[in-house]
Short mmCIF file of C-alpha atoms and ligand atoms in Angstrom, two decimals:
data_model
loop_
_atom_site.label_atom_id
_atom_site.label_comp_id
_atom_site.label_asym_id
_atom_site.label_seq_id
_atom_site.Cartn_x
_atom_site.Cartn_y
_atom_site.Cartn_z
CA MET A 1 19.29 20.58 -5.50
CA ASP A 2 21.38 20.97 -2.24
CA TYR A 3 18.81 22.36 0.18
CA THR A 4 21.10 22.23 3.15
CA ALA A 5 23.95 24.24 1.32
CA GLN A 6 21.56 26.87 0.40
CA LEU A 7 20.49 27.22 3.99
CA ASP A 8 24.16 27.40 5.05
CA ALA A 9 24.56 30.08 2.44
CA ALA A 10 21.59 32.02 3.59
CA ILE A 11 22.76 31.71 7.30
CA ASP A 12 26.34 32.78 6.28
CA ARG A 13 25.13 35.73 4.53
CA LEU A 14 23.82 37.07 7.87
CA HIS A 15 27.05 36.16 9.75
CA GLU A 16 28.92 38.14 7.03
CA GLU A 17 26.74 41.11 7.50
CA GLY A 18 27.11 40.88 11.32
CA ARG A 19 23.33 40.51 11.45
CA TYR A 20 23.09 36.90 12.84
CA ARG A 21 20.86 37.10 15.97
CA THR A 22 21.59 35.15 19.07
CA PHE A 23 19.03 34.75 21.90
CA ILE A 24 19.72 35.22 25.57
CA ASP A 25 18.03 32.48 27.52
CA ILE A 26 16.16 34.09 30.43
CA GLU A 27 13.51 33.25 32.89
CA ARG A 28 11.77 36.08 34.47
CA ARG A 29 11.05 35.70 38.20
CA LYS A 30 7.28 36.45 38.99
CA GLY A 31 7.38 39.04 42.00
CA GLN A 32 10.88 40.02 41.32
CA PHE A 33 10.75 41.98 37.98
CA PRO A 34 13.09 43.29 36.60
CA HIS A 35 15.31 40.55 37.98
CA ALA A 36 15.56 37.12 35.98
CA VAL A 37 17.79 34.32 35.69
CA ARG A 38 19.97 33.59 32.64
CA THR A 39 21.14 30.25 31.50
CA ARG A 40 24.70 30.46 30.09
CA PRO A 41 25.57 28.60 27.05
CA ASP A 42 27.48 26.16 29.52
CA GLY A 43 24.22 25.52 31.45
CA SER A 44 25.16 27.47 34.53
CA GLU A 45 22.83 30.04 35.88
CA GLN A 46 23.31 33.95 36.40
CA ASP A 47 21.11 36.41 38.14
CA ILE A 48 20.47 39.32 35.75
CA THR A 49 18.41 42.57 35.59
CA VAL A 50 16.48 42.88 32.30
CA TRP A 51 16.89 46.35 30.94
CA CYS A 52 15.37 45.88 27.59
CA GLY A 53 11.96 44.47 28.15
CA ASN A 54 8.85 45.87 26.72
CA ASP A 55 6.70 44.95 29.75
CA TYR A 56 7.00 48.59 30.43
CA LEU A 57 4.84 48.84 33.57
CA GLY A 58 5.53 45.40 35.05
CA MET A 59 2.15 44.16 34.37
CA GLY A 60 3.23 40.70 33.48
CA GLN A 61 3.43 40.01 37.32
CA HIS A 62 0.65 42.15 38.57
CA PRO A 63 -1.84 40.10 40.70
CA VAL A 64 -4.88 41.57 39.18
CA VAL A 65 -3.57 40.00 35.95
CA LEU A 66 -2.41 36.84 37.22
CA ASN A 67 -5.76 36.29 39.35
CA ALA A 68 -7.73 36.91 36.17
CA MET A 69 -5.54 34.47 34.02
CA HIS A 70 -5.82 31.79 36.87
CA GLU A 71 -9.71 32.19 37.10
CA ALA A 72 -10.05 32.00 33.40
CA LEU A 73 -7.84 28.80 33.36
CA ASP A 74 -9.78 27.10 36.14
CA ALA A 75 -13.15 28.04 34.41
CA THR A 76 -12.40 27.24 30.85
CA GLY A 77 -9.22 25.54 30.25
CA ALA A 78 -6.23 26.10 28.25
CA GLY A 79 -7.00 27.10 24.55
CA SER A 80 -9.98 28.75 23.00
CA GLY A 81 -10.40 25.61 20.55
CA GLY A 82 -11.20 27.55 17.35
CA THR A 83 -11.03 30.60 15.17
CA ARG A 84 -13.36 33.47 16.18
CA ASN A 85 -15.93 32.26 13.55
CA ILE A 86 -15.80 28.60 14.49
CA SER A 87 -16.33 28.19 18.25
CA GLY A 88 -13.51 30.48 19.30
CA THR A 89 -15.44 33.53 20.49
CA THR A 90 -15.66 33.65 24.21
CA VAL A 91 -17.04 35.92 26.90
CA TYR A 92 -13.44 36.66 27.59
CA HIS A 93 -12.74 37.76 23.86
CA LYS A 94 -16.05 40.09 24.16
CA GLN A 95 -15.03 41.49 27.38
CA LEU A 96 -11.52 42.33 26.18
CA GLU A 97 -12.84 44.02 22.96
CA ALA A 98 -15.41 46.18 25.03
CA GLU A 99 -12.52 47.30 27.31
CA LEU A 100 -10.50 48.28 24.39
CA ALA A 101 -13.18 50.02 22.46
CA ASP A 102 -13.85 51.92 25.73
CA LEU A 103 -10.18 52.68 26.18
CA HIS A 104 -9.98 54.48 22.75
CA ALA A 105 -13.55 55.90 22.83
CA LYS A 106 -14.24 53.86 19.68
CA GLU A 107 -17.42 52.15 18.84
CA ALA A 108 -15.56 48.76 18.42
CA ALA A 109 -12.41 46.89 18.66
CA LEU A 110 -11.16 43.69 17.07
CA LEU A 111 -8.55 41.23 18.52
CA PHE A 112 -5.74 39.72 16.63
CA THR A 113 -3.01 37.30 17.95
CA SER A 114 -0.59 40.07 18.03
CA ALA A 115 -0.03 43.72 17.07
CA TYR A 116 1.91 42.51 14.26
CA VAL A 117 -0.86 40.46 12.80
CA ALA A 118 -3.11 43.25 13.46
CA ASN A 119 -1.17 45.70 11.37
CA ASP A 120 -0.45 43.24 8.67
CA ALA A 121 -3.92 41.77 8.37
CA THR A 122 -5.47 45.27 8.56
CA LEU A 123 -3.26 47.15 6.13
CA SER A 124 -3.31 44.32 3.70
CA THR A 125 -7.10 44.15 3.64
CA LEU A 126 -7.88 47.70 3.28
CA PRO A 127 -7.59 47.91 -0.56
CA LYS A 128 -10.28 45.22 -0.87
CA LEU A 129 -12.78 47.60 1.12
CA PHE A 130 -11.64 50.67 -0.66
CA PRO A 131 -10.63 49.85 -4.13
CA GLY A 132 -7.85 52.22 -5.64
CA LEU A 133 -6.63 52.99 -2.18
CA ILE A 134 -3.45 54.71 -1.80
CA ILE A 135 -1.46 54.21 1.43
CA TYR A 136 0.95 56.92 2.60
CA SER A 137 3.48 55.25 4.96
CA ASP A 138 5.92 56.92 7.50
CA ALA A 139 9.48 55.82 6.32
CA LEU A 140 10.27 54.50 9.82
CA ASN A 141 7.02 52.66 10.32
CA HIS A 142 7.23 49.15 11.94
CA ALA A 143 7.93 46.18 9.94
CA SER A 144 4.49 44.90 10.40
CA MET A 145 3.03 47.86 8.78
CA ILE A 146 5.52 47.85 5.86
CA GLU A 147 4.68 44.16 5.33
CA GLY A 148 0.84 44.68 5.42
CA VAL A 149 1.26 47.75 2.80
CA ARG A 150 3.62 45.84 0.72
CA ARG A 151 1.35 42.71 0.51
CA ASN A 152 -1.88 44.46 -0.34
CA GLY A 153 -1.02 45.10 -4.03
CA GLY A 154 -2.20 48.69 -3.74
CA ASP A 155 -0.45 51.84 -4.28
CA LYS A 156 1.92 53.21 -1.70
CA ARG A 157 3.78 56.32 -1.02
CA VAL A 158 6.42 56.36 1.50
CA PHE A 159 6.97 59.87 3.23
CA ARG A 160 10.34 60.86 5.06
CA HIS A 161 10.15 60.22 8.74
CA ASN A 162 7.72 62.78 10.41
CA ASP A 163 8.07 64.90 7.48
CA ILE A 164 4.77 66.78 7.16
CA ALA A 165 5.87 68.82 4.06
CA HIS A 166 6.89 65.76 2.30
CA LEU A 167 3.60 63.90 3.11
CA ARG A 168 1.70 67.06 1.76
CA GLU A 169 3.62 67.00 -1.31
CA LEU A 170 2.71 63.47 -1.95
CA LEU A 171 -0.95 63.79 -1.08
CA ALA A 172 -1.16 66.82 -3.34
CA ALA A 173 0.46 64.97 -6.31
CA ASP A 174 -2.26 62.19 -6.30
CA ASP A 175 -5.70 62.17 -7.90
CA PRO A 176 -8.02 63.94 -5.29
CA SER A 177 -10.86 61.40 -6.06
CA ARG A 178 -8.80 58.33 -5.07
CA PRO A 179 -9.24 56.99 -1.49
CA LYS A 180 -6.22 57.50 0.61
CA LEU A 181 -4.99 56.48 4.19
CA ILE A 182 -2.11 57.61 6.15
CA ALA A 183 -0.41 55.19 8.34
CA PHE A 184 2.10 56.23 11.26
CA GLU A 185 3.03 55.77 14.71
CA SER A 186 2.72 57.64 17.84
CA ILE A 187 6.01 56.79 19.27
CA TYR A 188 8.75 55.32 17.18
CA SER A 189 10.41 52.59 19.48
CA MET A 190 13.97 52.91 18.30
CA ASP A 191 14.53 56.58 18.74
CA GLY A 192 11.56 57.03 21.09
CA ASP A 193 10.28 60.15 19.10
CA PHE A 194 6.71 61.16 18.75
CA GLY A 195 4.67 61.13 15.43
CA PRO A 196 3.15 64.57 14.57
CA ILE A 197 -0.42 63.24 15.13
CA LYS A 198 -2.23 66.54 15.02
CA GLU A 199 -0.46 67.78 11.86
CA ILE A 200 -1.17 64.41 10.07
CA CYS A 201 -4.84 64.70 11.13
CA ASP A 202 -5.04 68.11 9.73
CA LEU A 203 -3.55 66.98 6.40
CA ALA A 204 -5.80 63.90 6.44
CA ASP A 205 -8.87 66.43 6.63
CA GLU A 206 -7.57 68.43 4.13
CA PHE A 207 -7.10 65.60 1.56
CA GLY A 208 -9.96 63.49 2.63
CA ALA A 209 -7.70 60.59 3.78
CA LEU A 210 -8.19 58.11 6.51
CA THR A 211 -5.84 57.88 9.43
CA TYR A 212 -4.27 54.67 10.89
CA LEU A 213 -2.09 55.14 14.11
CA ASP A 214 0.00 52.47 15.75
CA GLU A 215 0.00 53.15 19.39
CA VAL A 216 1.91 50.08 20.40
CA HIS A 217 4.62 51.87 22.42
CA ALA A 218 2.07 54.15 24.00
CA VAL A 219 -1.13 52.04 25.04
CA GLY A 220 -1.33 51.84 28.72
CA MET A 221 1.45 54.39 29.33
CA TYR A 222 0.15 57.77 27.92
CA GLY A 223 -3.22 59.44 28.12
CA PRO A 224 -5.34 59.80 31.39
CA ARG A 225 -6.64 56.22 30.92
CA GLY A 226 -3.72 54.84 29.20
CA GLY A 227 -5.39 55.15 25.84
CA GLY A 228 -2.14 56.28 24.32
CA VAL A 229 -0.80 59.61 22.88
CA ALA A 230 -3.88 60.31 20.80
CA GLU A 231 -5.90 60.20 24.00
CA ARG A 232 -3.46 62.41 25.84
CA ASP A 233 -3.45 65.06 23.05
CA ASN A 234 -7.46 64.68 22.66
CA LEU A 235 -6.90 63.45 19.12
CA ALA A 236 -8.33 59.92 19.37
CA ASP A 237 -11.52 60.83 17.54
CA ARG A 238 -9.55 62.25 14.57
CA ILE A 239 -8.04 58.71 14.14
CA ASP A 240 -10.11 56.34 12.09
CA ILE A 241 -8.11 53.05 13.12
CA ILE A 242 -5.86 52.75 16.24
CA ASN A 243 -3.55 49.72 16.59
CA GLY A 244 -2.28 48.54 19.87
CA THR A 245 -0.49 45.58 21.68
CA LEU A 246 -1.50 43.77 24.71
CA ALA A 247 2.07 42.47 24.98
CA LYS A 248 3.99 45.43 26.06
CA ALA A 249 2.45 47.87 28.86
CA PHE A 250 -0.39 45.50 29.25
CA GLY A 251 2.19 42.66 30.02
CA VAL A 252 0.25 39.77 28.36
CA MET A 253 0.11 39.26 24.62
CA GLY A 254 -2.23 39.77 21.54
CA GLY A 255 -3.04 42.72 19.44
CA TYR A 256 -6.06 44.80 18.25
CA ILE A 257 -7.41 47.62 16.28
CA ALA A 258 -10.10 50.03 17.72
CA ALA A 259 -12.36 51.85 15.08
CA SER A 260 -15.95 52.26 14.02
CA ASP A 261 -18.38 49.44 14.25
CA LYS A 262 -18.48 49.48 10.38
CA MET A 263 -14.72 49.40 10.04
CA CYS A 264 -14.23 46.55 12.51
CA ASP A 265 -17.21 44.51 10.88
CA ALA A 266 -15.52 44.95 7.50
CA ILE A 267 -11.97 43.98 8.67
CA ARG A 268 -13.43 41.05 10.55
CA SER A 269 -15.35 39.76 7.35
CA TYR A 270 -12.41 40.25 4.97
CA ALA A 271 -9.08 39.93 6.61
CA PRO A 272 -7.49 36.46 6.32
CA GLY A 273 -5.25 37.23 9.42
CA PHE A 274 -8.32 37.48 11.58
CA ILE A 275 -10.51 34.88 9.95
CA PHE A 276 -8.22 31.84 9.38
CA THR A 277 -6.49 31.55 12.71
CA THR A 278 -7.31 30.26 16.26
CA SER A 279 -8.42 32.96 18.57
CA LEU A 280 -6.34 34.13 21.80
CA ALA A 281 -6.59 31.71 24.59
CA PRO A 282 -9.23 32.79 27.01
CA THR A 283 -6.58 33.03 29.79
CA VAL A 284 -4.68 35.46 27.74
CA ALA A 285 -7.78 37.64 26.89
CA ALA A 286 -8.82 37.57 30.54
CA GLY A 287 -5.49 38.69 31.73
CA ALA A 288 -5.39 41.38 29.03
CA ALA A 289 -8.80 42.66 29.99
CA ALA A 290 -7.99 42.78 33.57
CA SER A 291 -4.72 44.69 32.73
CA VAL A 292 -6.42 47.22 30.40
CA LYS A 293 -9.09 47.90 33.02
CA PHE A 294 -6.73 48.29 35.79
CA LEU A 295 -4.52 50.52 33.95
CA LYS A 296 -7.38 52.97 33.16
CA THR A 297 -7.16 54.21 36.74
CA ALA A 298 -3.40 53.60 37.45
CA GLN A 299 -2.13 57.20 36.73
CA ASP A 300 0.33 56.72 39.54
CA LEU A 301 2.01 53.90 37.64
CA ARG A 302 2.17 55.98 34.57
CA GLU A 303 3.71 58.82 36.47
CA LYS A 304 6.26 56.47 37.99
CA HIS A 305 7.21 55.06 34.70
CA GLN A 306 7.96 58.65 33.28
CA GLU A 307 9.85 59.54 36.53
CA GLN A 308 12.16 56.58 36.20
CA ALA A 309 12.84 57.41 32.48
CA LYS A 310 13.65 61.09 33.45
CA ILE A 311 15.93 59.76 36.20
CA LEU A 312 17.82 57.49 33.87
CA LYS A 313 18.09 59.97 31.01
CA LEU A 314 19.30 62.72 33.44
CA ARG A 315 21.92 60.36 34.92
CA LEU A 316 23.22 59.15 31.66
CA LYS A 317 23.60 62.60 30.28
CA GLY A 318 25.27 63.72 33.36
CA MET A 319 28.11 61.36 32.42
CA GLY A 320 28.26 62.76 28.86
CA LEU A 321 26.76 59.66 27.37
CA PRO A 322 25.04 60.37 23.84
CA ILE A 323 21.46 59.56 24.57
CA ILE A 324 18.42 60.42 22.41
CA ASP A 325 15.94 62.20 24.38
CA HIS A 326 12.48 62.93 22.77
CA GLY A 327 10.69 63.12 26.00
CA THR A 328 9.33 59.49 25.84
CA HIS A 329 10.12 56.54 28.18
CA ILE A 330 12.54 54.92 25.84
CA VAL A 331 16.30 55.69 26.45
CA PRO A 332 18.56 54.93 23.42
CA VAL A 333 22.28 55.28 23.93
CA ILE A 334 24.05 55.67 20.61
CA VAL A 335 27.21 53.68 20.31
CA GLY A 336 27.64 54.17 16.68
CA ASN A 337 29.44 50.95 15.84
CA PRO A 338 28.04 47.15 15.81
CA VAL A 339 31.26 45.73 17.26
CA HIS A 340 31.37 48.25 20.17
CA THR A 341 27.67 47.90 20.77
CA LYS A 342 27.88 43.97 20.93
CA LYS A 343 31.08 44.33 23.16
CA LEU A 344 29.46 46.60 25.59
CA SER A 345 26.18 44.49 25.81
CA ASP A 346 28.36 41.18 26.29
CA MET A 347 30.28 43.01 29.16
CA LEU A 348 27.29 44.43 30.81
CA LEU A 349 25.76 41.01 30.93
CA ASP A 350 28.75 38.86 31.69
CA ASP A 351 30.48 41.15 34.26
CA HIS A 352 27.47 43.10 35.64
CA GLY A 353 24.35 40.92 35.21
CA ILE A 354 22.52 43.68 33.24
CA TYR A 355 20.90 42.57 30.20
CA VAL A 356 20.46 44.92 27.27
CA GLN A 357 20.20 43.64 23.68
CA PRO A 358 22.44 45.52 21.01
CA ILE A 359 20.34 47.04 18.27
CA ASN A 360 21.98 47.04 14.99
CA TYR A 361 21.22 47.57 11.31
CA PRO A 362 18.77 47.11 9.53
CA THR A 363 16.73 47.67 12.74
CA VAL A 364 18.44 51.07 12.97
CA PRO A 365 20.68 52.82 10.25
CA ARG A 366 24.36 51.85 10.17
CA GLY A 367 26.41 54.17 12.47
CA THR A 368 23.52 54.53 14.89
CA GLU A 369 23.91 51.26 16.40
CA ARG A 370 22.72 51.58 20.02
CA LEU A 371 21.71 50.04 23.39
CA ARG A 372 18.13 50.78 24.13
CA PHE A 373 17.19 50.85 27.74
CA THR A 374 13.48 50.50 28.90
CA PRO A 375 13.15 51.76 32.58
CA SER A 376 10.06 50.89 34.29
CA PRO A 377 8.25 51.41 37.53
CA VAL A 378 9.75 47.97 38.75
CA HIS A 379 13.24 49.35 38.29
CA GLY A 380 14.26 50.79 41.68
CA SER A 381 16.99 53.36 42.51
CA GLY A 382 19.40 50.50 43.17
CA GLU A 383 18.99 48.95 39.70
CA ILE A 384 19.34 52.45 38.17
CA ASP A 385 22.63 53.07 40.19
CA SER A 386 24.27 49.74 39.04
CA LEU A 387 23.33 50.35 35.58
CA VAL A 388 24.75 53.98 35.51
CA GLN A 389 27.93 52.90 37.19
CA ALA A 390 28.57 49.83 34.90
CA MET A 391 27.87 52.16 31.70
CA ASP A 392 30.26 54.85 33.28
CA ARG A 393 33.07 52.17 33.76
CA LEU A 394 32.57 50.38 30.27
CA TRP A 395 32.34 53.41 28.29
CA SER A 396 35.63 54.48 29.63
CA HIS A 397 37.11 51.07 29.14
CA CYS A 398 35.86 50.92 25.53
CA ALA A 399 37.28 54.52 25.11
CA LEU A 400 34.07 55.72 23.69
CA ASN A 401 33.39 59.47 23.14
CA ARG A 402 31.53 61.67 25.78
CA ALA A 403 29.79 64.83 25.29
CA GLU A 404 31.38 67.95 26.77
CA LEU A 405 29.99 68.37 30.01
CA ALA A 406 28.52 71.92 31.04
CA GLY A 407 30.25 73.72 33.97
N1 LIG B 1 4.18 47.93 16.14
C1 LIG B 1 5.22 48.51 16.77
C2 LIG B 1 5.60 49.89 16.38
C3 LIG B 1 6.10 47.64 17.35
O1 LIG B 1 7.26 48.18 17.83
C4 LIG B 1 5.73 46.25 17.48
C5 LIG B 1 6.49 45.34 18.28
O2 LIG B 1 7.65 45.53 18.76
C6 LIG B 1 4.59 45.74 16.80
C7 LIG B 1 3.66 46.54 16.17
C8 LIG B 1 4.07 44.39 16.98
O3 LIG B 1 3.57 44.17 18.48
P1 LIG B 1 3.21 42.67 18.81
O4 LIG B 1 4.52 42.32 19.71
O5 LIG B 1 2.08 42.68 19.75
O6 LIG B 1 3.27 41.79 17.65
#
């Protein structure tokens, strides 16, 4: 067996499909976000502005977070030294879980090493707890939910994205006596659109289903205390399991679910993805806890975040660029062709020091390839000006279409 040839063939397939990924080598500069230094392939350095990060509020450089991490490092050392069950549960993990349970007004929270793992581990474990479970999953759910649902061996139904009528049809077609769960997101990160939380909760009530909501792109940023869209809309108590990340708005890393005591206890006891892996480093748990706590009262930061997103959308729209605007903080500009998207992204980086990663199929459907900008409170008016001017120039340079401008 020629294993090397098979690896070559696998990589070649990606090249042929235009899906081979290359990483941009960057080092963020603490205290200077969104600025970073890129190391070019030839080893030279370039100052750049990051426009596609998910550190949505700049908490990755916030003194409150950094101080908590320094203190934990000095107090307890680097790693946790074990799984949660075997010597890896510390006061930092307990504090963070208490902050998160409080954030979502739930009885308990359970930490995982990422929100990907939290989704995968939880969704793949639920059929063990509820034999015969049917999971209804939004067609645009994140890969981590798809993977968890796929691996669990139970029945699944995929409903068309945000299509309540289709979800109802699927629910109604199934045996009323079987346990059910509806899995969806509050903000879908590629289009930046909201999930219909209330309508889905109404259907869940009607059909006796549990609800599972991924708030990864909303926690820290929406709701009066950063509890997400469900908190903003007073719907958190209607969600059985909330999933969130500590890696985006909270600026650190890790993931979690928040739910009832019993639900967390059962997942804790049955999910291999929770049980058989080393717990988060105490430094990470300490930084995340400080971030969650800080953001509970940082409404000014949330407002500034939304304001920056509004300004950027308004300015890009003003130039006739085809942006998708669902009223969230995510700003996708549709280019509609993978070659142009890559070219725009390369030129923004090489000629303007603006870093935005191209988003292609299969992350988004073919023909909707895009640049996805993530403005934040640390992007000032100077950075926005530079981006808008560069996009204007490059859009003309590549002879891409613009919308008819009113007036
Ligand atoms: N859920 C959604 C909707 C996401 O977009 C992501 C990551 O981008 C995740 C889960 C995974 O989050 P994490 O980076 O914490 O693994």
